[in-house]
Amino acid sequence: MRVGILTGGGDCPGLNAVIRAVVKVGTRRFGNEHVGVRHGWRGLLEQEATALTLREVSGILDRGGTILKSSRTNPFRDPAAAEAAIAGFAALGRDALVVIGGEDTLGAANRLHAEHGVPVVGVPKTIDNDLSGTDVTFGFDTAVHIATDAIDRLHTTAESHDRVMVVEVMGRHAGWIALHSGLAGGADYILIPERTPDLADMLDSVRRRHARGVDYSIVVVSEGVDLGDAGVEGDLDEFGHARLARQGVGDRLGVLIREATGYDTRVTVLGHVQRGGSPTARDRILATRFGTRAAEMVAEGRFGRMAALHGDTITDVPLADAVGTLKTVPPAYYALAEPFFG
Ligand code: F6P
């Protein structure tokens, strides 16, 4: 079969490992021939494609980012774009399109399949881990490792200078990165978007530590937390999502803590560092398993579906199930962290 591959949305550690697996397994097991669509959906609209053979995917397993490049182009932003996407797929001359992306990219893939019959197969990518239908997305483990390492390092300065260190992490409207890195890094308080922040409780926790002679604290805050203040207007991307990092929740929280407690407080915004560099071994393996499944799904004609991890088994689910609702942190899971606060 002739297969197209596209990576959309924010880049993510493990994208290249998926591309490699789709091409290697597709070529060696199924005799497929591949092209890469460059710059996500933009490349389909503008018909920007590149050959993908065993040679192009050699040596990319451990490389961050995506050799195909990415964009946040929304092919459904207007009717003309949707038409261009459909025409672009026809012009590619492909029997299938493997789409590696998060909620927005896979949402568009789902519509292309359901409304226009494009034979798509999805692969769940995002550091945010907020896609339904799969226990975990690739990229999340790497982001948690990076954030945990940062928290470990910030402990040193917090302790030496008797400071409160606020660490703002990504995750959009899901607190998975904040909760996991906070737990792994021994944070003294964790704020996630799923939960209305109890700022009085957070300040009490910090004060309690200082009162018993522990003169420093680490507070992890997810970028999507609503502090209930006037906030800062974020601009929107093509899918209508606010660019949360620009709203500065970490900075505002730092001011709030400093003013309320008088403690020396500093803020670190981890930002895109969390998406950068080499994937962890776990993400390389997960991405390889997802890519392998995607190649099998193409061969089996399982279109309109997404590779998924359930327990330790790789399976596939309808794309519609994956993009319908965000997978957020359940309250009981957040409760696991609470005894460690303060
Ligand atoms: O979805 C991944 C993510 O890194 C989010 O955590 C974050 O809110 C967003 O992308 C940032 O997007 P951009 O790279 O467009 O600034």
Short mmCIF file of C-alpha atoms and ligand atoms in Angstrom, two decimals:
data_model
loop_
_atom_site.label_atom_id
_atom_site.label_comp_id
_atom_site.label_asym_id
_atom_site.label_seq_id
_atom_site.Cartn_x
_atom_site.Cartn_y
_atom_site.Cartn_z
CA MET A 1 0.00 0.00 0.00
CA ARG A 2 1.00 3.61 -0.42
CA VAL A 3 1.00 5.32 2.96
CA GLY A 4 1.28 8.98 4.00
CA ILE A 5 2.53 10.01 7.45
CA LEU A 6 1.86 13.34 9.13
CA THR A 7 2.81 14.84 12.52
CA GLY A 8 0.60 17.68 13.81
CA GLY A 9 0.36 19.99 16.82
CA GLY A 10 3.14 20.61 19.31
CA ASP A 11 6.30 18.57 18.79
CA CYS A 12 6.81 15.77 21.28
CA PRO A 13 9.63 13.36 22.21
CA GLY A 14 8.99 10.06 20.43
CA LEU A 15 7.50 11.40 17.18
CA ASN A 16 10.51 10.22 15.21
CA ALA A 17 10.36 6.81 16.88
CA VAL A 18 6.75 6.42 15.64
CA ILE A 19 7.65 7.54 12.11
CA ARG A 20 10.54 5.07 12.09
CA ALA A 21 8.33 2.20 13.26
CA VAL A 22 5.56 2.91 10.73
CA VAL A 23 8.10 2.99 7.89
CA LYS A 24 10.23 0.05 9.00
CA VAL A 25 7.33 -2.26 9.86
CA GLY A 26 5.26 -1.06 6.90
CA THR A 27 8.14 -1.66 4.49
CA ARG A 28 9.51 -4.91 5.88
CA ARG A 29 6.33 -6.70 6.92
CA PHE A 30 3.79 -5.33 4.46
CA GLY A 31 5.79 -4.07 1.49
CA ASN A 32 4.32 -0.57 1.84
CA GLU A 33 5.76 2.56 0.30
CA HIS A 34 5.72 5.81 2.34
CA VAL A 35 5.76 9.58 2.00
CA GLY A 36 5.91 12.13 4.79
CA VAL A 37 3.58 15.14 4.72
CA ARG A 38 5.61 18.08 6.02
CA HIS A 39 4.41 20.68 8.55
CA GLY A 40 1.30 18.79 9.73
CA TRP A 41 -2.02 19.61 8.10
CA ARG A 42 -0.43 22.63 6.43
CA GLY A 43 1.57 20.23 4.27
CA LEU A 44 -1.60 18.48 3.14
CA LEU A 45 -3.24 21.80 2.24
CA GLU A 46 -0.13 22.97 0.41
CA GLN A 47 0.88 19.53 -0.88
CA GLU A 48 4.29 19.50 0.71
CA ALA A 49 5.48 15.89 0.79
CA THR A 50 8.78 14.10 1.01
CA ALA A 51 9.86 10.50 0.37
CA LEU A 52 10.24 8.33 3.47
CA THR A 53 12.30 5.23 2.92
CA LEU A 54 14.36 3.10 5.28
CA ARG A 55 17.20 5.52 4.65
CA GLU A 56 15.34 8.62 5.92
CA VAL A 57 14.24 6.87 9.12
CA SER A 58 17.63 5.47 9.96
CA GLY A 59 19.22 6.94 13.11
CA ILE A 60 16.16 8.91 14.28
CA LEU A 61 14.89 6.70 17.12
CA ASP A 62 16.47 8.84 19.83
CA ARG A 63 15.97 12.22 18.19
CA GLY A 64 13.47 14.69 19.68
CA GLY A 65 11.15 16.80 17.53
CA THR A 66 9.91 15.49 14.20
CA ILE A 67 11.82 15.04 10.96
CA LEU A 68 8.53 15.86 9.18
CA LYS A 69 8.13 19.17 11.03
CA SER A 70 4.81 20.21 12.52
CA SER A 71 2.28 23.03 12.69
CA ARG A 72 -0.94 23.91 14.47
CA THR A 73 -2.80 24.39 11.18
CA ASN A 74 -6.47 23.46 11.45
CA PRO A 75 -7.80 22.00 8.19
CA PHE A 76 -11.35 22.73 9.38
CA ARG A 77 -10.77 26.40 10.20
CA ASP A 78 -12.91 27.28 7.16
CA PRO A 79 -14.59 25.42 4.25
CA ALA A 80 -11.82 26.35 1.81
CA ALA A 81 -9.16 24.78 4.06
CA ALA A 82 -11.22 21.58 4.41
CA GLU A 83 -11.57 21.37 0.62
CA ALA A 84 -7.84 21.92 0.20
CA ALA A 85 -7.12 19.12 2.70
CA ILE A 86 -9.35 16.66 0.85
CA ALA A 87 -7.89 17.67 -2.51
CA GLY A 88 -4.41 17.47 -0.96
CA PHE A 89 -5.00 13.90 0.15
CA ALA A 90 -6.26 12.93 -3.32
CA ALA A 91 -3.21 14.57 -4.91
CA LEU A 92 -0.89 12.60 -2.61
CA GLY A 93 -2.16 9.38 -4.21
CA ARG A 94 -2.14 7.45 -0.92
CA ASP A 95 -4.17 4.46 0.26
CA ALA A 96 -3.88 5.52 3.89
CA LEU A 97 -2.75 8.42 6.06
CA VAL A 98 -1.14 7.81 9.46
CA VAL A 99 -1.78 10.88 11.60
CA ILE A 100 0.36 11.32 14.72
CA GLY A 101 -1.08 13.98 16.97
CA GLY A 102 -3.02 15.10 20.00
CA GLU A 103 -6.65 16.04 20.50
CA ASP A 104 -6.74 18.79 17.85
CA THR A 105 -4.83 16.92 15.14
CA LEU A 106 -6.69 13.66 15.73
CA GLY A 107 -10.00 15.56 15.96
CA ALA A 108 -9.37 16.81 12.42
CA ALA A 109 -8.32 13.29 11.35
CA ASN A 110 -11.57 11.93 12.75
CA ARG A 111 -13.61 14.48 10.77
CA LEU A 112 -11.67 13.77 7.57
CA HIS A 113 -12.50 10.09 7.99
CA ALA A 114 -16.09 10.39 9.23
CA GLU A 115 -17.22 13.22 6.94
CA HIS A 116 -15.03 12.72 3.87
CA GLY A 117 -14.01 9.05 3.91
CA VAL A 118 -10.27 9.70 4.14
CA PRO A 119 -8.61 6.41 5.30
CA VAL A 120 -6.82 7.63 8.42
CA VAL A 121 -5.10 5.80 11.27
CA GLY A 122 -4.29 7.80 14.43
CA VAL A 123 -1.39 7.60 16.87
CA PRO A 124 -1.79 9.30 20.28
CA LYS A 125 0.87 11.91 20.91
CA THR A 126 1.08 14.57 23.61
CA ILE A 127 3.20 15.40 26.60
CA ASP A 128 -0.07 16.45 28.31
CA ASN A 129 -1.40 12.83 28.46
CA ASP A 130 -4.93 14.21 28.07
CA LEU A 131 -6.21 11.97 25.26
CA SER A 132 -9.03 9.58 26.07
CA GLY A 133 -9.07 6.03 24.73
CA THR A 134 -5.48 5.25 25.75
CA ASP A 135 -3.98 4.82 29.20
CA VAL A 136 -1.05 6.97 28.23
CA THR A 137 0.31 8.98 25.30
CA PHE A 138 3.95 8.88 24.21
CA GLY A 139 5.93 11.98 25.22
CA PHE A 140 4.36 12.18 28.66
CA ASP A 141 7.01 10.08 30.37
CA THR A 142 9.80 12.26 28.95
CA ALA A 143 8.06 15.48 30.01
CA VAL A 144 7.57 14.13 33.54
CA HIS A 145 11.24 13.15 33.72
CA ILE A 146 12.36 16.61 32.61
CA ALA A 147 10.02 18.36 35.07
CA THR A 148 11.06 16.04 37.90
CA ASP A 149 14.72 16.68 37.19
CA ALA A 150 14.02 20.43 37.26
CA ILE A 151 12.22 20.14 40.60
CA ASP A 152 15.15 18.14 42.03
CA ARG A 153 17.53 20.88 40.93
CA LEU A 154 15.33 23.68 42.26
CA HIS A 155 15.31 21.96 45.66
CA THR A 156 19.00 22.80 45.96
CA THR A 157 18.46 26.55 45.62
CA ALA A 158 15.24 26.51 47.63
CA GLU A 159 17.04 24.87 50.55
CA SER A 160 20.23 26.92 50.35
CA HIS A 161 18.43 30.27 50.21
CA ASP A 162 15.35 29.53 52.34
CA ARG A 163 13.10 30.23 49.40
CA VAL A 164 9.75 29.24 48.03
CA MET A 165 10.28 28.02 44.47
CA VAL A 166 7.23 28.02 42.21
CA VAL A 167 7.56 25.72 39.20
CA GLU A 168 5.11 26.20 36.34
CA VAL A 169 4.71 23.14 34.13
CA MET A 170 2.74 22.51 30.94
CA GLY A 171 -0.33 20.34 30.49
CA ARG A 172 -2.95 22.71 29.14
CA HIS A 173 -6.26 21.78 30.85
CA ALA A 174 -4.96 18.54 32.39
CA GLY A 175 -2.77 18.31 35.47
CA TRP A 176 -0.99 15.03 34.68
CA ILE A 177 2.49 16.53 34.27
CA ALA A 178 2.08 18.67 37.40
CA LEU A 179 0.81 15.80 39.52
CA HIS A 180 3.34 13.21 38.37
CA SER A 181 6.38 15.49 38.46
CA GLY A 182 5.19 16.96 41.77
CA LEU A 183 4.83 13.51 43.29
CA ALA A 184 8.13 12.29 41.90
CA GLY A 185 9.95 15.48 42.90
CA GLY A 186 8.47 15.65 46.40
CA ALA A 187 6.65 18.97 45.85
CA ASP A 188 5.20 20.61 48.94
CA TYR A 189 2.07 21.67 47.08
CA ILE A 190 0.62 20.89 43.64
CA LEU A 191 -2.01 22.92 41.82
CA ILE A 192 -3.81 21.37 38.84
CA PRO A 193 -6.48 22.82 36.53
CA GLU A 194 -9.04 20.13 37.38
CA ARG A 195 -9.34 21.50 40.90
CA THR A 196 -10.32 25.01 41.99
CA PRO A 197 -7.23 26.17 43.85
CA ASP A 198 -7.57 26.47 47.60
CA LEU A 199 -5.00 29.23 47.94
CA ALA A 200 -5.52 29.55 51.70
CA ASP A 201 -4.68 25.85 52.08
CA MET A 202 -1.61 26.26 49.87
CA LEU A 203 -0.37 29.23 51.94
CA ASP A 204 -1.05 27.30 55.18
CA SER A 205 1.03 24.40 53.88
CA VAL A 206 3.96 26.66 53.15
CA ARG A 207 3.65 28.44 56.50
CA ARG A 208 3.37 25.10 58.37
CA ARG A 209 6.70 23.99 56.93
CA HIS A 210 8.39 27.23 57.90
CA ALA A 211 6.83 27.07 61.38
CA ARG A 212 8.44 23.69 62.00
CA GLY A 213 11.79 24.92 60.81
CA VAL A 214 11.79 23.82 57.18
CA ASP A 215 12.50 27.17 55.59
CA TYR A 216 11.86 26.30 51.97
CA SER A 217 9.05 24.96 49.80
CA ILE A 218 8.45 23.81 46.25
CA VAL A 219 5.06 24.63 44.73
CA VAL A 220 4.23 23.04 41.37
CA VAL A 221 1.53 24.74 39.34
CA SER A 222 0.08 23.61 36.04
CA GLU A 223 -0.17 26.32 33.38
CA GLY A 224 -3.95 25.90 33.06
CA VAL A 225 -4.78 26.65 36.71
CA ASP A 226 -7.31 29.44 37.15
CA LEU A 227 -6.20 31.52 40.12
CA GLY A 228 -9.48 33.37 40.16
CA ASP A 229 -7.73 36.70 39.62
CA ALA A 230 -8.13 38.96 36.58
CA GLY A 231 -5.37 37.00 34.86
CA VAL A 232 -3.73 37.82 31.59
CA GLU A 233 -5.47 37.44 28.22
CA GLY A 234 -3.88 34.68 26.16
CA ASP A 235 -4.07 34.71 22.37
CA LEU A 236 -5.70 31.78 20.60
CA ASP A 237 -4.31 29.19 18.18
CA GLU A 238 -6.18 27.98 15.07
CA PHE A 239 -8.08 25.42 17.11
CA GLY A 240 -9.32 28.15 19.45
CA HIS A 241 -7.07 27.18 22.40
CA ALA A 242 -5.53 29.89 24.57
CA ARG A 243 -1.72 29.84 24.64
CA LEU A 244 -1.65 29.28 28.37
CA ALA A 245 2.05 29.77 29.03
CA ARG A 246 1.62 33.39 28.01
CA GLN A 247 -0.91 33.92 30.79
CA GLY A 248 1.81 33.67 33.41
CA VAL A 249 0.07 31.72 36.17
CA GLY A 250 3.41 30.85 37.81
CA ASP A 251 4.49 34.49 38.03
CA ARG A 252 1.14 35.55 39.45
CA LEU A 253 1.27 32.74 42.02
CA GLY A 254 4.79 33.77 43.00
CA VAL A 255 3.66 37.35 43.68
CA LEU A 256 0.70 36.08 45.66
CA ILE A 257 2.88 33.85 47.88
CA ARG A 258 5.49 36.56 48.42
CA GLU A 259 2.87 39.15 49.36
CA ALA A 260 0.88 36.82 51.61
CA THR A 261 3.81 35.24 53.49
CA GLY A 262 6.74 37.61 53.10
CA TYR A 263 8.90 34.60 52.12
CA ASP A 264 11.52 35.06 49.47
CA THR A 265 9.87 33.52 46.40
CA ARG A 266 11.16 32.73 42.90
CA VAL A 267 9.39 31.39 39.83
CA THR A 268 10.63 29.01 37.15
CA VAL A 269 8.53 28.46 34.03
CA LEU A 270 9.73 25.23 32.41
CA GLY A 271 7.90 25.83 29.12
CA HIS A 272 9.08 24.09 25.99
CA VAL A 273 12.08 22.51 27.72
CA GLN A 274 9.53 19.84 28.70
CA ARG A 275 8.99 18.93 25.04
CA GLY A 276 12.59 19.10 23.97
CA GLY A 277 15.37 16.60 23.46
CA SER A 278 15.61 12.88 23.46
CA PRO A 279 12.67 10.63 24.51
CA THR A 280 13.09 8.36 27.53
CA ALA A 281 13.55 4.64 26.90
CA ARG A 282 9.94 4.10 27.98
CA ASP A 283 8.67 6.62 25.41
CA ARG A 284 10.87 5.15 22.67
CA ILE A 285 9.36 1.73 23.33
CA LEU A 286 5.78 3.03 23.56
CA ALA A 287 6.23 5.06 20.35
CA THR A 288 7.68 1.99 18.63
CA ARG A 289 4.73 -0.14 19.75
CA PHE A 290 2.21 2.51 18.61
CA GLY A 291 3.97 2.89 15.24
CA THR A 292 4.02 -0.87 14.76
CA ARG A 293 0.30 -1.09 15.54
CA ALA A 294 -0.40 1.79 13.12
CA ALA A 295 1.37 -0.12 10.32
CA GLU A 296 -0.71 -3.20 11.16
CA MET A 297 -3.92 -1.16 11.24
CA VAL A 298 -3.16 0.17 7.75
CA ALA A 299 -2.64 -3.39 6.49
CA GLU A 300 -5.86 -4.54 8.17
CA GLY A 301 -7.87 -1.55 6.90
CA ARG A 302 -8.73 -0.45 10.41
CA PHE A 303 -9.36 3.18 9.46
CA GLY A 304 -10.93 5.89 11.60
CA ARG A 305 -9.23 4.32 14.61
CA MET A 306 -6.30 5.14 16.90
CA ALA A 307 -3.58 2.90 18.32
CA ALA A 308 -3.96 2.76 22.10
CA LEU A 309 -2.40 1.31 25.23
CA HIS A 310 -4.71 -0.55 27.61
CA GLY A 311 -2.86 -1.97 30.58
CA ASP A 312 0.20 -3.45 28.92
CA THR A 313 -1.60 -4.33 25.70
CA ILE A 314 -1.49 -2.35 22.49
CA THR A 315 -4.90 -2.21 20.84
CA ASP A 316 -6.93 0.30 18.85
CA VAL A 317 -10.05 2.38 19.52
CA PRO A 318 -12.36 4.55 17.39
CA LEU A 319 -10.86 8.02 16.91
CA ALA A 320 -14.19 9.48 18.00
CA ASP A 321 -13.71 7.91 21.46
CA ALA A 322 -10.27 9.44 21.79
CA VAL A 323 -11.14 13.03 20.91
CA GLY A 324 -14.64 13.37 22.41
CA THR A 325 -13.62 14.33 25.93
CA LEU A 326 -10.32 15.23 27.54
CA LYS A 327 -8.79 12.72 29.94
CA THR A 328 -8.23 14.73 33.10
CA VAL A 329 -6.88 13.83 36.54
CA PRO A 330 -9.58 12.11 38.66
CA PRO A 331 -10.09 13.69 42.12
CA ALA A 332 -9.19 10.43 43.90
CA TYR A 333 -5.85 10.33 42.10
CA TYR A 334 -5.01 13.89 43.10
CA ALA A 335 -5.88 12.92 46.70
CA LEU A 336 -2.84 10.62 46.63
CA ALA A 337 -0.61 13.70 46.72
CA GLU A 338 -2.37 15.60 49.51
CA PRO A 339 -0.82 13.86 52.55
CA PHE A 340 2.56 14.97 51.25
CA PHE A 341 1.70 18.67 51.23
CA GLY A 342 3.03 20.97 53.93
O1 F6P B 1 -0.04 20.25 24.01
C1 F6P B 1 1.31 20.33 24.28
C2 F6P B 1 1.67 21.70 24.80
O2 F6P B 1 3.04 21.72 25.08
C3 F6P B 1 0.85 22.17 26.00
O3 F6P B 1 1.30 21.60 27.20
C4 F6P B 1 1.03 23.65 25.90
O4 F6P B 1 -0.05 24.36 26.50
C5 F6P B 1 1.06 23.90 24.44
O5 F6P B 1 1.42 22.68 23.82
C6 F6P B 1 2.01 24.99 24.01
O6 F6P B 1 1.86 25.20 22.65
P1 F6P B 1 2.87 26.03 21.74
O7 F6P B 1 4.08 25.18 21.50
O8 F6P B 1 2.10 26.29 20.50
O9 F6P B 1 3.24 27.27 22.51
#
